[in-house]
XYZ file of C-alpha atoms in Angstrom:
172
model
C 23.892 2.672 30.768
C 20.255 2.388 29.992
C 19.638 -1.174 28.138
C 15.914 0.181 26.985
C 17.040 2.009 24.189
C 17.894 -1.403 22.474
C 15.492 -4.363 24.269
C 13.735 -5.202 27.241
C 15.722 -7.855 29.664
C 12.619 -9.414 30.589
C 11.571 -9.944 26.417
C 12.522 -12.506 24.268
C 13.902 -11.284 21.090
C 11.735 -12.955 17.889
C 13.085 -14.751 15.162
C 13.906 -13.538 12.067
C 12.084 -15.183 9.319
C 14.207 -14.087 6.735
C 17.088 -15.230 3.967
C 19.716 -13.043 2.104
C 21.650 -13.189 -0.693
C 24.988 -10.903 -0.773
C 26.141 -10.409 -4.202
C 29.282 -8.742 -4.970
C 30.545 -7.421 -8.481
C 34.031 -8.585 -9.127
C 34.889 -6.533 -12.275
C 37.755 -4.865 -12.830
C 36.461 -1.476 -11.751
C 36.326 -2.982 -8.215
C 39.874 -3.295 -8.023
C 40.164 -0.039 -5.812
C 37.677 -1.111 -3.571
C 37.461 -4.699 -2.811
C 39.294 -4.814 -0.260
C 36.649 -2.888 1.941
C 34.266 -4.504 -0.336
C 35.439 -7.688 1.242
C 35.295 -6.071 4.958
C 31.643 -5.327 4.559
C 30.813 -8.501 3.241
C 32.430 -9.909 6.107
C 30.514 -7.976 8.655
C 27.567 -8.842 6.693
C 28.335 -12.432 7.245
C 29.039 -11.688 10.998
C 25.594 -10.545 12.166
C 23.749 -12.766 10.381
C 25.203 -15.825 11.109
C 25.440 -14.586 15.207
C 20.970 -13.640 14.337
C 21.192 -17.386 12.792
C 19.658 -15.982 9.342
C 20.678 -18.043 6.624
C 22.731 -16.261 4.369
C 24.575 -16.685 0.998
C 27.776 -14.601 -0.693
C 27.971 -15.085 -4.391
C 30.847 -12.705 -6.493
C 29.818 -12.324 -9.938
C 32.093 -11.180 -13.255
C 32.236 -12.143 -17.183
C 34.754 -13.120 -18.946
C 35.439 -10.140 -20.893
C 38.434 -12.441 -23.276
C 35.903 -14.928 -23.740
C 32.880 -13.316 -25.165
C 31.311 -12.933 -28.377
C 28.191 -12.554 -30.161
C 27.263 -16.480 -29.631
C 28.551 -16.464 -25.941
C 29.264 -14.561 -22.998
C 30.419 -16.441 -19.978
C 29.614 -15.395 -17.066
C 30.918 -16.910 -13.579
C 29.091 -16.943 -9.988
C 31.942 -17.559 -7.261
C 29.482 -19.058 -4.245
C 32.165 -18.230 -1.282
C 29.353 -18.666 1.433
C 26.575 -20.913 0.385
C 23.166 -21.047 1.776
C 22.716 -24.487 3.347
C 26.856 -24.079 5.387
C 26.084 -20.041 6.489
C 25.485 -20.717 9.868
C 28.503 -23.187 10.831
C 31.399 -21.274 12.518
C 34.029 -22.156 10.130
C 32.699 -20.385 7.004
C 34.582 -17.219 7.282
C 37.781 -17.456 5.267
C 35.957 -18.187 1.965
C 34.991 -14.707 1.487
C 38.834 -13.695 0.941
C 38.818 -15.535 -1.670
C 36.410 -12.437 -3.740
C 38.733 -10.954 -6.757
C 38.241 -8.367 -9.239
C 38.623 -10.423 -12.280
C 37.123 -8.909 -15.896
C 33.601 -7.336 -17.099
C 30.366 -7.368 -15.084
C 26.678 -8.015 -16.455
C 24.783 -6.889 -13.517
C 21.297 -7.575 -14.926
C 21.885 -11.190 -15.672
C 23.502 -11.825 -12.194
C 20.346 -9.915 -10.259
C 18.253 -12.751 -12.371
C 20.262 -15.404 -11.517
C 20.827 -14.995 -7.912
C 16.904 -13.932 -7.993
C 16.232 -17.130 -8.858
C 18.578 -18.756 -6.437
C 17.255 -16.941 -3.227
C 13.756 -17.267 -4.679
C 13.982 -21.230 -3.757
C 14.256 -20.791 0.066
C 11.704 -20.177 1.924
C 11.228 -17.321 4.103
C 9.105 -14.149 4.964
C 11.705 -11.931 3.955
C 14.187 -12.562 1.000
C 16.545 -9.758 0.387
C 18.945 -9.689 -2.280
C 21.555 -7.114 -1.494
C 24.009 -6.116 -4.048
C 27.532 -4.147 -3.259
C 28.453 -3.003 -6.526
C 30.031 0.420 -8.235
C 26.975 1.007 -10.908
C 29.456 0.362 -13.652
C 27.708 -2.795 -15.478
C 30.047 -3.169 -18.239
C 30.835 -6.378 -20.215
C 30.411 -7.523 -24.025
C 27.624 -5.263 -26.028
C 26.210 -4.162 -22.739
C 27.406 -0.919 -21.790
C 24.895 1.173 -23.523
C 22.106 -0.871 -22.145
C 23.294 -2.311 -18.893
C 21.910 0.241 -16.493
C 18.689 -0.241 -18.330
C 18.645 -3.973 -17.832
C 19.932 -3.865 -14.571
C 16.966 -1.818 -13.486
C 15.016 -3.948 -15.317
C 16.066 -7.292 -13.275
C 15.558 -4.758 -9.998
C 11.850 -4.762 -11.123
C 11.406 -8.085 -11.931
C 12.809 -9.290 -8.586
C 10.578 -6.744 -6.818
C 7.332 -8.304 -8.526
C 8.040 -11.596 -7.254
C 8.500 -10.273 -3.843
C 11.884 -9.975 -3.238
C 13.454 -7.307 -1.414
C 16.769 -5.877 -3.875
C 18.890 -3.490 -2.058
C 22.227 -1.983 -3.737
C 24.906 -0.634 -2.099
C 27.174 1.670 -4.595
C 30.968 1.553 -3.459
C 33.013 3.700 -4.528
C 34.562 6.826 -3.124
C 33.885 9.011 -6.479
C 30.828 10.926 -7.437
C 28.540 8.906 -9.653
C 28.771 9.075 -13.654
């Protein structure tokens, strides 16, 4: 009943400057919990596309089959890009997010990094929904340690990394 507690009538709300990236690990430990994985990327994509912040969701895996000690491919499904966040009709893309093989978190924090670090904005936030499991070819020992690593790096060239850990069991 009282409207103060969330804005004044008479006040224009301000714009946002701001961008996001949504990154979403699509290993095979996910397979439990995508499907609310996919929910809260959904909502995610709600609200900012209804604040009119530019947004985009990227799922990331490796191909665990594929890898060796010369190569280890790694795959970035853009569901919701930048540049088409805002138009009405970019919903359904986002059901398209899988659980498909291994996951080298680090080297998808760098990439997407990268990506958001090329649109301009106050506040560029990469958030990550992911279990904490980075595991993928020679990288399990060290794959916490370079993810926080690429959390670090981001942070010195100003961008925001949040993660959100999904999962329904206590941390290991």
């Amino acid at each position: 009943d009282d409207p103060r507690v969330f804005y004044k009538k008479d006040q224009e709300s301000k714009d946002i400057d701001a961008v996001f990236t949504l990154l979403i690990d699509c290993s095979a430990s996910m397979m439990n919990k995508m499907a609310e994985t996919k929910k809260a990327a959904v909502l995610f994509h709600e609200v900012l596309k209804e604040l009119k912040i530019p947004h985009g969701i990227i799922g990331f895996w490796e191909d665990g089959f594929e890898s060796d000690d010369q190569q280890q491919p790694n795959y970035f499904h853009k569901v919701i890009h930048h540049q088409d966040s805002l138009d009405p009709k970019s919903d359904p893309e986002i059901l398209q997010l899988e659980p498909q093989e291994d996951n080298r978190d680090g080297f998808s924090i760098r990439v997407a990094a990268e990506e958001l670090m090329q649109y301009q904005a106050e506040h560029q936030i990469l958030l990550v929904f992911s279990d904490g499991e980075p595991s993928a070819f020679n990288y399990s020992e060290n794959g916490i340690i370079d993810t926080h690593d690429a959390v670090l790096d981001a942070r010195k060239k100003g961008l925001d990394v949040i993660g959100v850990f999904l999962s329904e069991d206590p941390i290991t």
